[in-house]
Each structure stands twice: as C-alpha cells, then as structure tokens.
Short mmCIF file of C-alpha atoms and ligand atoms in Angstrom, two decimals:
data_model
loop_
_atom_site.label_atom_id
_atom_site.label_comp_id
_atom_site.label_asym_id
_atom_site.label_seq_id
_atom_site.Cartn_x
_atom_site.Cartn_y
_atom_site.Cartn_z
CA UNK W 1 -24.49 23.63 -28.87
CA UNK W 2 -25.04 20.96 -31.73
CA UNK W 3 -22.66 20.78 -33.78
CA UNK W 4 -23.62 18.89 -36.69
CA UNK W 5 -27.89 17.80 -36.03
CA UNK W 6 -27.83 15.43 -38.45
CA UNK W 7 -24.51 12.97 -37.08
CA UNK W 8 -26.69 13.92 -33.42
CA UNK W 9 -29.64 12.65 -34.89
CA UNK W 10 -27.73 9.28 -36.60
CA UNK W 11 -26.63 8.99 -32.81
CA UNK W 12 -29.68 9.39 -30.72
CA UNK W 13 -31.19 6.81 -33.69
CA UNK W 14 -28.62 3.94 -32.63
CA UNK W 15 -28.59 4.61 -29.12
CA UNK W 16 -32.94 4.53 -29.00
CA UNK W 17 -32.32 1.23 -31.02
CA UNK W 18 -29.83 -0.10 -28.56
CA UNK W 19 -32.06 0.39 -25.41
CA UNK W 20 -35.37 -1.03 -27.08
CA UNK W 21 -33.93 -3.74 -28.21
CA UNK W 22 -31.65 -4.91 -26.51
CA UNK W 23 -31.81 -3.26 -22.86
CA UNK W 24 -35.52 -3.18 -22.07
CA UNK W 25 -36.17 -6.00 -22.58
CA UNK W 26 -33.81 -7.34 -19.96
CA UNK W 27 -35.10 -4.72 -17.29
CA UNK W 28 -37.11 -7.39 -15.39
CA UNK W 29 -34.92 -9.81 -15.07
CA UNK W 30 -32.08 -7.37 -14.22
CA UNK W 31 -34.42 -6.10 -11.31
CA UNK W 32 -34.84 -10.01 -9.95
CA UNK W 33 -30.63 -10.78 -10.47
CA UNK W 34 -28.88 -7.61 -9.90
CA UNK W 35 -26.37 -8.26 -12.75
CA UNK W 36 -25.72 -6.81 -16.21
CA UNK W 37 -24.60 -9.29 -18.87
CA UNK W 38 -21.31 -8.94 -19.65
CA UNK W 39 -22.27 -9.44 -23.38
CA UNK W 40 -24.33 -6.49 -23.13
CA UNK W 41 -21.42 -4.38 -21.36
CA UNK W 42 -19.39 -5.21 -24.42
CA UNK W 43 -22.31 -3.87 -26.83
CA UNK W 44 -21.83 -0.71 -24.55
CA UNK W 45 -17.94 -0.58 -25.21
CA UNK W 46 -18.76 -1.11 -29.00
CA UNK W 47 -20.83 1.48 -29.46
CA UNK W 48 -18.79 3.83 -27.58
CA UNK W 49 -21.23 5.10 -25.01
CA UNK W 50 -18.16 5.08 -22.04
CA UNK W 51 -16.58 8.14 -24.00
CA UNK W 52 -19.40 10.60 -25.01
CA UNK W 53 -18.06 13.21 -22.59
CA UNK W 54 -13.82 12.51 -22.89
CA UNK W 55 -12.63 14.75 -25.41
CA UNK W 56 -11.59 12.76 -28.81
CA UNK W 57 -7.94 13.82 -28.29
CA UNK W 58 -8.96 11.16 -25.91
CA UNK W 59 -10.29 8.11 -27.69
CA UNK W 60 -13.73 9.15 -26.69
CA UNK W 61 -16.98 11.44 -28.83
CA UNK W 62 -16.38 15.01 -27.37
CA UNK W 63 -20.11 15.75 -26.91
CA UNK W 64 -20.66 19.41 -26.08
CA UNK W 65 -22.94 19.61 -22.78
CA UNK W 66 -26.26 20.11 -24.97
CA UNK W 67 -25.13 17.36 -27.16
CA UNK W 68 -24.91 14.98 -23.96
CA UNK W 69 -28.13 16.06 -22.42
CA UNK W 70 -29.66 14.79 -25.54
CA UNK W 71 -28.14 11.64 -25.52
CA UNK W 72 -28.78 11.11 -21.68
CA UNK W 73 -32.82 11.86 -22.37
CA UNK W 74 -32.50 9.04 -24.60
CA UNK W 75 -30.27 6.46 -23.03
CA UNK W 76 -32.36 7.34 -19.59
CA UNK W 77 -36.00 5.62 -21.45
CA UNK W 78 -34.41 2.54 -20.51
CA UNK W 79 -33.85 1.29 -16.64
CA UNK W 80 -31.18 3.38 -15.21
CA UNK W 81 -28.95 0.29 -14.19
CA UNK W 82 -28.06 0.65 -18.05
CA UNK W 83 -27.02 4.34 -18.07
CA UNK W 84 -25.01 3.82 -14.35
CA UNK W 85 -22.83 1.42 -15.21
CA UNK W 86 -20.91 3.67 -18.30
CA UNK W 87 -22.17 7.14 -16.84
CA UNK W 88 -19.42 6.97 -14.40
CA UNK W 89 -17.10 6.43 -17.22
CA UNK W 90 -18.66 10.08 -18.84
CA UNK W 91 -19.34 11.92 -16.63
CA UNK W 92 -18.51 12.30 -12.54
CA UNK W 93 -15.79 9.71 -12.92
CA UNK W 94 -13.56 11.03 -15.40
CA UNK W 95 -14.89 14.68 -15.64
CA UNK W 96 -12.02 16.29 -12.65
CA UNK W 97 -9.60 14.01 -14.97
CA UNK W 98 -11.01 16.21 -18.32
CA UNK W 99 -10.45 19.52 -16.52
CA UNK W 100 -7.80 19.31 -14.30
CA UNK W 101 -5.36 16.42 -14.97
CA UNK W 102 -1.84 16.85 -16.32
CA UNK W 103 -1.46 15.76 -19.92
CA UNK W 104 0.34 12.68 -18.55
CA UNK W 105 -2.41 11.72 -16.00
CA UNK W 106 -4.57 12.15 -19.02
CA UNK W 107 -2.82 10.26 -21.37
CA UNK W 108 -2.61 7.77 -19.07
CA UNK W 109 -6.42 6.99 -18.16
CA UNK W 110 -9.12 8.74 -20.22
CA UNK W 111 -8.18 6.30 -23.43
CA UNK W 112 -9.15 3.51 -21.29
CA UNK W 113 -12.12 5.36 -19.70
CA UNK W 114 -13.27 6.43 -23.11
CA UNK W 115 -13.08 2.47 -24.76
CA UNK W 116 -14.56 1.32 -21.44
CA UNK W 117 -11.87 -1.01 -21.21
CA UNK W 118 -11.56 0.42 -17.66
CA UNK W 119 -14.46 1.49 -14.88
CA UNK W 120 -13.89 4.90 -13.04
CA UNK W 121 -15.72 5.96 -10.06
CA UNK W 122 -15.41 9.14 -7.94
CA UNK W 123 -14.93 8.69 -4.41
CA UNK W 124 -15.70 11.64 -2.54
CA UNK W 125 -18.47 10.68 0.27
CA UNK W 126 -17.90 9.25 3.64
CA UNK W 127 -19.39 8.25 6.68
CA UNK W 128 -19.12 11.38 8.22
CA UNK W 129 -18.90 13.81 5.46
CA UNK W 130 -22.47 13.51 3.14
CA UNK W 131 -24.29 17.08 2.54
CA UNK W 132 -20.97 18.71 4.09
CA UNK W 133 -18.68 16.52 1.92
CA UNK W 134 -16.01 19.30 3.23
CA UNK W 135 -16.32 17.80 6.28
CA UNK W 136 -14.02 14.78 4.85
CA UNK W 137 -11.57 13.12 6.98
CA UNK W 138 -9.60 10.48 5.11
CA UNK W 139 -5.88 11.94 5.38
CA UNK W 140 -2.99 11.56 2.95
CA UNK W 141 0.33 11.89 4.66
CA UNK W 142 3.63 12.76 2.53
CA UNK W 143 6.02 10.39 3.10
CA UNK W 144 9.19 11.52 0.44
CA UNK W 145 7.65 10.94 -2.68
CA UNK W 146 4.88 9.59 -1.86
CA UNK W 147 1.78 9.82 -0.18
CA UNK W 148 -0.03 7.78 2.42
CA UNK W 149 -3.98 7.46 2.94
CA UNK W 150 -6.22 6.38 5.24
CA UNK W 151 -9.80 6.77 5.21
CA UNK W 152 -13.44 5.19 4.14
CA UNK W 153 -15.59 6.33 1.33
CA UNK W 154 -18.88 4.98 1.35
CA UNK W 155 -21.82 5.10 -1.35
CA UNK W 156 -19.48 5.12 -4.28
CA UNK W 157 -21.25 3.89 -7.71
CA UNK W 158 -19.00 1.18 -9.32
CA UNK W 159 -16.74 0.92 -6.30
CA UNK W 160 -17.30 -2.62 -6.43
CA UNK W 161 -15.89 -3.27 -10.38
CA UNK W 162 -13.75 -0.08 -10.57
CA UNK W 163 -10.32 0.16 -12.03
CA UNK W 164 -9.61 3.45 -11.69
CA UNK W 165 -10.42 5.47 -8.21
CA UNK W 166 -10.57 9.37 -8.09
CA UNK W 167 -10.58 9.61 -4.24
CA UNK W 168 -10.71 13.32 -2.22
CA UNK W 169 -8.35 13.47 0.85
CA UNK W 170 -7.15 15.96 3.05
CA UNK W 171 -3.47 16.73 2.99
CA UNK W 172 -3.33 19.57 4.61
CA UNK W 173 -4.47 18.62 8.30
CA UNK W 174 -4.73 22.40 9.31
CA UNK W 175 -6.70 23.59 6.44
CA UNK W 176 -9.96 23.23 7.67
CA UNK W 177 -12.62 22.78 5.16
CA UNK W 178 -12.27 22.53 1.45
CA UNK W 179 -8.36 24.20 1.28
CA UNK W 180 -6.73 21.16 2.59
CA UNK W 181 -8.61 18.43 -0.01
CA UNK W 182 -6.72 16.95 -2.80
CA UNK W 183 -7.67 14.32 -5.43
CA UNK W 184 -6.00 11.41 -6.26
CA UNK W 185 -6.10 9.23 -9.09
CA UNK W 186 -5.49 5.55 -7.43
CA UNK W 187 -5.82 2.32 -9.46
CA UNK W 188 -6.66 -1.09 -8.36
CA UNK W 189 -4.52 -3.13 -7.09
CA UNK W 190 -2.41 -0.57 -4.94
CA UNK W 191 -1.62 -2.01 -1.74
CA UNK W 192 -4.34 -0.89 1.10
CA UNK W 193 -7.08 -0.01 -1.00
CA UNK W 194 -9.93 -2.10 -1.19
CA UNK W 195 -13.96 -2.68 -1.63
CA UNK W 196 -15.53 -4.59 0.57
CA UNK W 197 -18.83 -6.21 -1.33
CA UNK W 198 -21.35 -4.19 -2.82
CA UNK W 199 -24.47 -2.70 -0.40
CA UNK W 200 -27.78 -3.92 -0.26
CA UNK W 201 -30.26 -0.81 -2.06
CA UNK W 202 -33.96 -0.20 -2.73
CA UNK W 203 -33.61 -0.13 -6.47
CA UNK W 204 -30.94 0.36 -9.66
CA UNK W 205 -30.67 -3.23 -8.71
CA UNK W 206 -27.86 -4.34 -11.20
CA UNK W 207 -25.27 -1.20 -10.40
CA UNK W 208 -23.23 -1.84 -7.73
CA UNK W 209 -22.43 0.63 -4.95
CA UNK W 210 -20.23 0.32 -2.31
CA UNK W 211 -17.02 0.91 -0.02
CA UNK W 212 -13.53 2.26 -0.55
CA UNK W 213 -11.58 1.23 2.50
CA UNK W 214 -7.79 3.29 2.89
CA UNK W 215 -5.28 1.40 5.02
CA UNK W 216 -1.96 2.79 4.68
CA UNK W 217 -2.49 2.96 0.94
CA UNK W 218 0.68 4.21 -0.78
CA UNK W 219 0.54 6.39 -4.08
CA UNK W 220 3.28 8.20 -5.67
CA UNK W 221 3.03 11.81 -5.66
CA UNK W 222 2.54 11.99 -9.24
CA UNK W 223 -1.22 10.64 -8.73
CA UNK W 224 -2.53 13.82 -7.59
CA UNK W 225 -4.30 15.12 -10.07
CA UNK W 226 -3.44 18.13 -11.99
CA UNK W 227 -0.15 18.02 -9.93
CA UNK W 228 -1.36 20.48 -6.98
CA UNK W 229 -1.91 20.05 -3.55
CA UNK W 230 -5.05 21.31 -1.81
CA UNK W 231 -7.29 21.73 -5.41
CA UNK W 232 -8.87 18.68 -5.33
CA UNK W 233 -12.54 20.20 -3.70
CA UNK W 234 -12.41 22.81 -6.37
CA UNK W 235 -12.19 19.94 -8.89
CA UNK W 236 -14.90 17.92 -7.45
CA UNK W 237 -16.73 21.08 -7.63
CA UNK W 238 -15.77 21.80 -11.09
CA UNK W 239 -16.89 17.63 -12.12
CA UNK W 240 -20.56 17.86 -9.98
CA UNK W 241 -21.49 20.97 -11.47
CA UNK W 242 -21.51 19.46 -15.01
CA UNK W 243 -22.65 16.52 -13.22
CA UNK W 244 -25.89 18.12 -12.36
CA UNK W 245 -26.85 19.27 -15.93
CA UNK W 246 -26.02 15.40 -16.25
CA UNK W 247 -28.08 14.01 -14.07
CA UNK W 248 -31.12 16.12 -14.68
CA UNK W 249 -31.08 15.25 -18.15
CA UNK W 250 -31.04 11.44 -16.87
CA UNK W 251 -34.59 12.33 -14.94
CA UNK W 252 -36.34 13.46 -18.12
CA UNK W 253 -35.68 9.84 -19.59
CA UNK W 254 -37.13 7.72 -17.28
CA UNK W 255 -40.31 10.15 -16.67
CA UNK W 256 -40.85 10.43 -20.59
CA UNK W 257 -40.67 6.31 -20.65
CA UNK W 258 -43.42 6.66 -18.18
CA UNK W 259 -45.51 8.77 -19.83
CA UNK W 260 -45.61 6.69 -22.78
CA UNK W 261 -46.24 3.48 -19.97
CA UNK W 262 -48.94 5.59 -18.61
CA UNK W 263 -50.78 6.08 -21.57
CA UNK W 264 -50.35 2.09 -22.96
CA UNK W 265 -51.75 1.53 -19.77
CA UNK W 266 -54.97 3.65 -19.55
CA UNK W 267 -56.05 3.13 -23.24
CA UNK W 268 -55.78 -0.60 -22.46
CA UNK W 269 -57.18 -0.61 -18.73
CA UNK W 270 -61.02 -1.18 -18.57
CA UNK W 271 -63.37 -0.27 -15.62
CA UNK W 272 -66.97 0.53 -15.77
CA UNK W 273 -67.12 -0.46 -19.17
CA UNK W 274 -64.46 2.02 -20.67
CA UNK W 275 -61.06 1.91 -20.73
CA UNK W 276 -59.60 4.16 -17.70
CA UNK W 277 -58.22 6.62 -20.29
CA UNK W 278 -61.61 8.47 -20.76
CA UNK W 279 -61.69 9.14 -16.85
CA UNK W 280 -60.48 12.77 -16.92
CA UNK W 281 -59.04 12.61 -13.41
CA UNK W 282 -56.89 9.84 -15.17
CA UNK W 283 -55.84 12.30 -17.96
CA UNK W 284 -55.12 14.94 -15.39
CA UNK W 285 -52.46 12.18 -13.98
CA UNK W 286 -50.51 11.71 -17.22
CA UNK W 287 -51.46 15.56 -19.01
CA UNK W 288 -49.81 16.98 -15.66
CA UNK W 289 -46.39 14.83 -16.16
CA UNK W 290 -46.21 15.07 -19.71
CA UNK W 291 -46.00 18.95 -19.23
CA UNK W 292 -43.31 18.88 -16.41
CA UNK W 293 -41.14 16.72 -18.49
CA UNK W 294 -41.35 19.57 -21.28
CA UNK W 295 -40.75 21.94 -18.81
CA UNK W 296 -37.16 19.92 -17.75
CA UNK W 297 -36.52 19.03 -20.94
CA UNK W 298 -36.43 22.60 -21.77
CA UNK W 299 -34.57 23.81 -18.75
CA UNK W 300 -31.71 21.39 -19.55
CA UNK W 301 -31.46 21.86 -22.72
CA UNK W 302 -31.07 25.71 -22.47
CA UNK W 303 -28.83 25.35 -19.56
CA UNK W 304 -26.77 23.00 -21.39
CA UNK W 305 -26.71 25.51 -24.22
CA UNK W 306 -25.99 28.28 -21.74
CA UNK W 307 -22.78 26.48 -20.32
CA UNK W 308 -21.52 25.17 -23.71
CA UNK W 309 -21.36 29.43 -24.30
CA UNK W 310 -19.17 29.42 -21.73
CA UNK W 311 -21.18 31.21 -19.39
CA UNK W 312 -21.44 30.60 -15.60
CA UNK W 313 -24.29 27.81 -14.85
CA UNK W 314 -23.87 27.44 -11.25
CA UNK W 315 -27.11 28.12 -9.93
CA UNK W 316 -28.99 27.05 -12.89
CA UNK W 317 -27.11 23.45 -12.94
CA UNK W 318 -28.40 23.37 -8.80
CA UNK W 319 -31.94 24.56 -10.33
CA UNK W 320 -31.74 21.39 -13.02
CA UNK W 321 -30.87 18.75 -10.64
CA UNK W 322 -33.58 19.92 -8.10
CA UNK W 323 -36.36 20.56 -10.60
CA UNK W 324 -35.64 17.33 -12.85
CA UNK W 325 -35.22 15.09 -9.83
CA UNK W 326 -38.34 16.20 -8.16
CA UNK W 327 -40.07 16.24 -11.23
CA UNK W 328 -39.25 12.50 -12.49
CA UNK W 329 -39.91 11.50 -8.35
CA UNK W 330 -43.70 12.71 -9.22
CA UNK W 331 -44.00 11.42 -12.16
CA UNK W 332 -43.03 7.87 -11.17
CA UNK W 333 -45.35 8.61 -8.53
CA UNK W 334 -48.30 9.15 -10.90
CA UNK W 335 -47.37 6.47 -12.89
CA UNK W 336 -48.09 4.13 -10.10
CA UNK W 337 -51.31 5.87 -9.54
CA UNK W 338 -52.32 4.76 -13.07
CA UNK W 339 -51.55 1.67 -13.02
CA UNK W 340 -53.95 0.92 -9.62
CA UNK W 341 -52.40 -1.95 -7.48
CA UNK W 342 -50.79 -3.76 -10.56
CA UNK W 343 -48.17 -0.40 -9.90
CA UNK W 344 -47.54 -1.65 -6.68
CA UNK W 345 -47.03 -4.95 -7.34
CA UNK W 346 -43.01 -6.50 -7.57
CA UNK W 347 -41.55 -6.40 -11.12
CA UNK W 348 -43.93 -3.97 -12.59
CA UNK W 349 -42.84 -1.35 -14.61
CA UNK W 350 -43.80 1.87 -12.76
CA UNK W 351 -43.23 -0.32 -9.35
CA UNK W 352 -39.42 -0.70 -10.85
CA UNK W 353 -38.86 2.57 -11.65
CA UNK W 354 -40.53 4.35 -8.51
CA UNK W 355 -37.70 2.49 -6.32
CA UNK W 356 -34.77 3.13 -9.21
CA UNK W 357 -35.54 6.77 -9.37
CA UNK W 358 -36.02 7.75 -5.75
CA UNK W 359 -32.06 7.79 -5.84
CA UNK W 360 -32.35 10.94 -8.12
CA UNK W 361 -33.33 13.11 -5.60
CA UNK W 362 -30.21 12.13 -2.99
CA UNK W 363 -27.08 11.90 -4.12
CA UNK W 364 -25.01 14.74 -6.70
CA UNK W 365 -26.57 17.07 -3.93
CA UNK W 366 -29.98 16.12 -1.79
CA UNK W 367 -33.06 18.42 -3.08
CA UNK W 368 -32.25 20.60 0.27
CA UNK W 369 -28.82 21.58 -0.68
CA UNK W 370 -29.29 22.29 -4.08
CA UNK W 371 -32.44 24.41 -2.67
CA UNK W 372 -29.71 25.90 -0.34
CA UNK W 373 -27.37 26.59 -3.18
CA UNK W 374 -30.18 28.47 -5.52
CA UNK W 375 -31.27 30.74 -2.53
CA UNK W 376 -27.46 31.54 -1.88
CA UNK W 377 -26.87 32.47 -5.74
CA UNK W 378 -29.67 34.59 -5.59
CA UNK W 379 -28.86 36.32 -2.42
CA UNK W 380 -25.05 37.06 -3.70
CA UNK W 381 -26.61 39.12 -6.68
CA UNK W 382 -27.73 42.30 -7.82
CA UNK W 383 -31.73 42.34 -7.82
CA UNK W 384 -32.15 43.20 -11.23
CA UNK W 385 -30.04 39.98 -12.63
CA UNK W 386 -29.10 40.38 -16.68
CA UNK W 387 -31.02 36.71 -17.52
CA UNK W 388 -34.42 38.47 -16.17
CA UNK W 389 -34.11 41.38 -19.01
CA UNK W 390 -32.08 39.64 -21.64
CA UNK W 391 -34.39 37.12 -22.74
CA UNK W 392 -32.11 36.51 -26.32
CA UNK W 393 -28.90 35.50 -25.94
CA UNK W 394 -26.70 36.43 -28.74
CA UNK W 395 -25.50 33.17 -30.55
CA UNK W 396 -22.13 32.54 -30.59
C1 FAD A 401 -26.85 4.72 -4.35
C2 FAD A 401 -25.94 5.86 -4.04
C3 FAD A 401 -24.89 6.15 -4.88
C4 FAD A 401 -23.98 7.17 -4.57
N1 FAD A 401 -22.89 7.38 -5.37
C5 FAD A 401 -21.89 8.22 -4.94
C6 FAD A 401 -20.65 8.32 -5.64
O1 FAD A 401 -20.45 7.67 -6.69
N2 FAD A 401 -19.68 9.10 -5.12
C7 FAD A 401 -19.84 9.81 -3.97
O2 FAD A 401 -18.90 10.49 -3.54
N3 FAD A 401 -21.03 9.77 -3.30
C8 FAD A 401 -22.04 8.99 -3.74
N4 FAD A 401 -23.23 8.90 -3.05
C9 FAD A 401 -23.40 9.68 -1.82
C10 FAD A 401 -24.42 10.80 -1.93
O3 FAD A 401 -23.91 11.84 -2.72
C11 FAD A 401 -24.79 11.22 -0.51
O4 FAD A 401 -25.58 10.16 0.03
C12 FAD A 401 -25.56 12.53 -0.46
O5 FAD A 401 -24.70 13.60 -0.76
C13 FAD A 401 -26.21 12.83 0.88
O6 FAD A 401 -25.31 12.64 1.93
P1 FAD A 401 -25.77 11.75 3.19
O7 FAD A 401 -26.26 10.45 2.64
O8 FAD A 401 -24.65 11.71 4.14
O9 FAD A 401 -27.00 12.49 3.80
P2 FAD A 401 -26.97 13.72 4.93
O10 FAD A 401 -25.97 14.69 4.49
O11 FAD A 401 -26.79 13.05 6.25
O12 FAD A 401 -28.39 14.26 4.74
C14 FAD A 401 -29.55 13.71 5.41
C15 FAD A 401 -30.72 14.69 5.23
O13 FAD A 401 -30.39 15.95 5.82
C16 FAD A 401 -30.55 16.99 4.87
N5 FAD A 401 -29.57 18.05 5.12
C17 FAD A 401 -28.22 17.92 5.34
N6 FAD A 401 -27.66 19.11 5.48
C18 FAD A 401 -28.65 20.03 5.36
C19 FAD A 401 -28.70 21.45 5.41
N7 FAD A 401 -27.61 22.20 5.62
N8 FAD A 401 -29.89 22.05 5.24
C20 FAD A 401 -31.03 21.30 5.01
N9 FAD A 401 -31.04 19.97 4.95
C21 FAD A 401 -29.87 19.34 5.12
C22 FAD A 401 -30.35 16.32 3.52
O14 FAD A 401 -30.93 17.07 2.46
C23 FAD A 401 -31.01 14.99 3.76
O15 FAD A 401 -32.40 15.11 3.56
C24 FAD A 401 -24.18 7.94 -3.41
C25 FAD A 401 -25.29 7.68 -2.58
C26 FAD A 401 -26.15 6.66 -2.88
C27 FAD A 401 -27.31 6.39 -1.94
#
C-alpha cells in the first residue's frame, strides 16, 4: 500500500540522489578497504534510512511493506555494503522487537534503532544449527531472576559493531525443536558476551560479519522479548518472513544497476568494427535480464501489497526470496559475460557485484529451503487455491 505517492516519490528522489552521489562513487574503494566512512554513516542517520520499517510511535518512517520494497529497489542500485550496514537496523534486527516486544522493551530500543544511534543484529545461526536453525543449542538457564546463556552464533551481520543483540536460545532443555527457543534482547557490554573479530568473506567487503560468543552471560529476565518463554522461534519466524519480501526487493536493485552497466558497456565496447551492442547474442544477454528484473519487481511489489492487506504471504515471501535471489545471481552472471574479461578482472563493476550478490542466494533461507517451503505450502492446500481464480483482489 502507498500511502501518499507523491511524499514516496520525494523519498525515493533523495534516497537515488544519496547513492549516486555520494555512495557509488565510493564502491571501489570500499571493495579494496572493507570500511564505510563514518561521515557517510552519519549522512545515513541524517536522512533517516535506520528507521524506514520502526513504526513512528517509534522515532522511525513507518513504511508499509510495499512502501519499503520500493525504497529497497532503490537503495539496492548502489553496492550492497551501503544497504547492510542500516538494513539490520529496518528490518531482521529490529523487526521481532516491532511485533513482539513489550511496550517497555520497545520504548527502550527501537528510538535508538530508528535514529541509528544504535546497531542491531539478529543472532539466530550457529555452528550447528544453519538450514535447521531449530536445531539451536545455545542454552539459557534461570537462575532467580535472571537468566544465564551459553552458546555461539556465527554468521551474524553487524555482530562486529552491534549495540543491541536479539539472540535465540533454548530455555526449555526438553522441548525439542522450536517450543523450547526464546529471544533475548542483550546489549553490549553485558558480562560474557562478546565478538571475536569480523570473518574473512568473498564480497560485501565493508559489512562486517561475525561471532557472538555466550559465556555465562547474565540477563535479567525482563530481556526476553515480549515477556514469554519458549516464543522466541515463532518471532524469528514472524521477523524472516517480512525479511524475505525484504531481501528480494534488495536483489532487484543491484540487477537493475546492472542492466543499465550492461548496456553503457555494449554501446561503448567495439569489436569487428561495431560496438558489441549490435551483436544480437549480446542483446539476448541484457533483453533476457531486463525482463526477469520486471518479472521480480512485479512479484514483490504485489506480494508486498498482498501482505500490507493483511493477508497470509508465507509461501509467496519463500517464492520472492528464491525467485529474486536466483534471478539477480544470473543477472550478475550475464553482466560479466558482457563485459568479456574486463568482468573478470578485480575492482570491476560486474566482477564486484558477482561476489557481493552470491550472498543473496544463502542466508534468510538457502534457495533449497525456500524451494522446500513453496512445495510444502502447496502440498498443505486445497488444489483449486482462491489466488488461481481470483485474479482481482478487492482494494481495501
Ligand atoms: C555473510 C553472511 C551473513 C549472515 N547473516 C546472518 C545473520 O545476520 N543472522 C543469522 O542468524 N544468520 C546469518 N547468516 C547465516 C545464514 O542464514 C546461514 O548461513 C544459512 O541459513 C545456511 O545455513 P548453513 O550456512 O549452516 O548451511 P547448511 O544448512 O549447512 O546448508 C548447506 C547446503 O545444504 C543445503 N540443505 C540443507 N538442508 C537441506 C534440506 N533439508 N534439503 C535440501 N538442501 C538442504 C542448503 O541449501 C545448502 O545448499 C549469514 C550467513 C552469511 C554467509
């Protein structure tokens, strides 16, 4: 749902601004560093783009979900190290906050995630416990009032310069499975938790991943969030499936940035005496990813506008994430093509974003579990499903 198109439009305007001039440009040398600015994390704070998703109760903009998928299509043009290190912020790290924290838990953080004064990140995989994340095995032991945990996350975006932890433990050692997670809202500092330096990755060079080590790290009981014990998997749940619509609207970006690359490049690439744009098997290259970006563009957009109507977008978040992954995966892909062994060489623009958007397709749910989740949706349901009559949905 938009709201109001033209304040969306004024939006999308400053944000397009903000990552062609001042964000691409610094893509290269980002790449070659691996660190953001900290002048250009402030421009981020200033022009509020840690708070699009916290509700403005909040501090932050209280996009609806379509609102936000346009906004990530645009903020995505530019290298993703931009969009990762506030997307956190709104979305997967302060989303279970949003939806299921007490008014005082909420109070207490989402102001400070909104500003971007302070960093979330959501701790949730470890080791052991990847695909089957209910598979976890850091514990949290009551002790009176409080709680003690022990455990090891590992892959967590922003561990490395987060303030604010949202880690999944199980305190309930004999419910097996999801039924004996809960969340809790830990912030740094607290005695036994700590990140060990950030990991070494093929790309998104510039957004640092890491480590969340639990060693008899003591919270009061009033950090779990939303209060109750053995929720915190349903919230996670509840956070990834927006997540998804999220992140696939965060693969149209990059692959529309490389359409546009594609076609600077051909028109200005020569070889036998023409430039390589008149070769149609070149065409075919870019015609063939300018059409699947349409085609996720679309498919977000009307899933976003499906879940802002309240309606349940479980398989068709799953169907996002795998098709817009996949689809921005090929289209970097191409884009390499294009560009002939200048793609392949370090620092190059399709080189850079072949090895940042690889990512897209692993975490928030490989390709094969999403896959898994689609056919399982399908199988649970009548065969004649309403969507495959009802081709208008009433507006709201
Ligand atoms: C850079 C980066 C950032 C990340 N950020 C975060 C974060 O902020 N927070 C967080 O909690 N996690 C994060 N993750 C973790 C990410 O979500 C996991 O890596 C992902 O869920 C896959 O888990 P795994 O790596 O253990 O792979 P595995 O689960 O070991 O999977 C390996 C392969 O087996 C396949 N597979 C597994 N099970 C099945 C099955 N049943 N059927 C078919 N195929 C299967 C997978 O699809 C995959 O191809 C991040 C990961 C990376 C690399």
């Amino acid at each position: 749902m938009i709201r109001d198109a033209e304040r969306l439009n004024a939006l999308l305007s400053d944000i397009h601004h903000f990552i062609t001039a001042e964000c691409m440009p610094l893509e290269e040398d980002i790449d070659r560093s691996g660190v953001l600015p900290d002048g250009l994390v402030q421009r981020m704070r200033q022009l509020g783009l840690f708070g699009h998703s916290i509700p403005e109760a909040y501090g932050g903009a209280g996009l609806t979900c379509e609102e936000l998928s346009c906004v990530n299509m645009v903020v995505s043009q530019a290298a993703t190290v931009f969009r990762a290190r506030f997307g956190g912020n709104t979305g997967i790290a302060s989303e279970a906050l949003v939806v299921d924290g007490t008014d005082v838990q909420k109070r207490a953080y989402l102001p400070r995630l909104a500003s971007g004064e302070w960093t979330g990140c959501f701790a949730l995989t470890e080791p052991e416990a990847g695909s089957d994340a209910t598979a976890l095995r850091t514990t949290a032991e009551r002790d009176g009032d409080h709680f003690v945990l022990n455990g090891r996350k590992c892959y967590i975006t922003n561990a490395p310069l987060a303030d604010l932890f949202t880690v999944f433990a199980r305190t309930d050692p004999d419910a097996p499975g999801a039924r004996g997670v809960s969340a809790f809202l830990i912030e740094r500092g607290t005695p036994g938790l700590s990140t060990p330096p950030e990991m070494g990755k093929m790309g998104q060079h510039g957004s640092p991943v890491g480590e969340v080590v639990l060693e008899n790290c003591r919270v009061a009981a009033a950090s779990v969030l939303g209060g109750e014990l053995g929720r915190g998997f349903r919230s996670a749940m509840k956070a990834l499936n927006k997540q998804r619509i999220n992140l696939a609207g965060l693969c149209v970006g990059p692959a529309m940035r490389l359409v546009d690359e594609m076609l600077k490049r051909a028109q200005a690439r020569r070889q036998f005496g023409r430039p390589i744009a008149d070769f149609q098997l070149v065409q075919q290259l870019i015609a063939d990813s300018a059409t699947e970006v349409q085609a996720a563009k679309a498919l977000v957009l009307e899933t976003s506008r499906r879940r802002d109507r309240g309606e349940d977008v479980t398989m068709e978040a799953s169907m996002c994430k795998l098709f817009a992954s996949e689809m921005c995966n090929r289209v970097a892909d191409r884009a390499v093509q294009v560009f002939g062994g200048s793609g392949y060489e370090a620092g190059n623009v399709a080189e850079r974003f072949f090895r940042d958007v690889r990512l897209f397709r692993l975490y928030e749910g490989t390709s094969q579990i999403h896959q898994l989740n689609i056919a399982k949706q399908l199988l649970s349901q009548p065969a004649l499903r309403p969507s495959h009559h009802q081709m208008h949905q009433p507006s709201a």
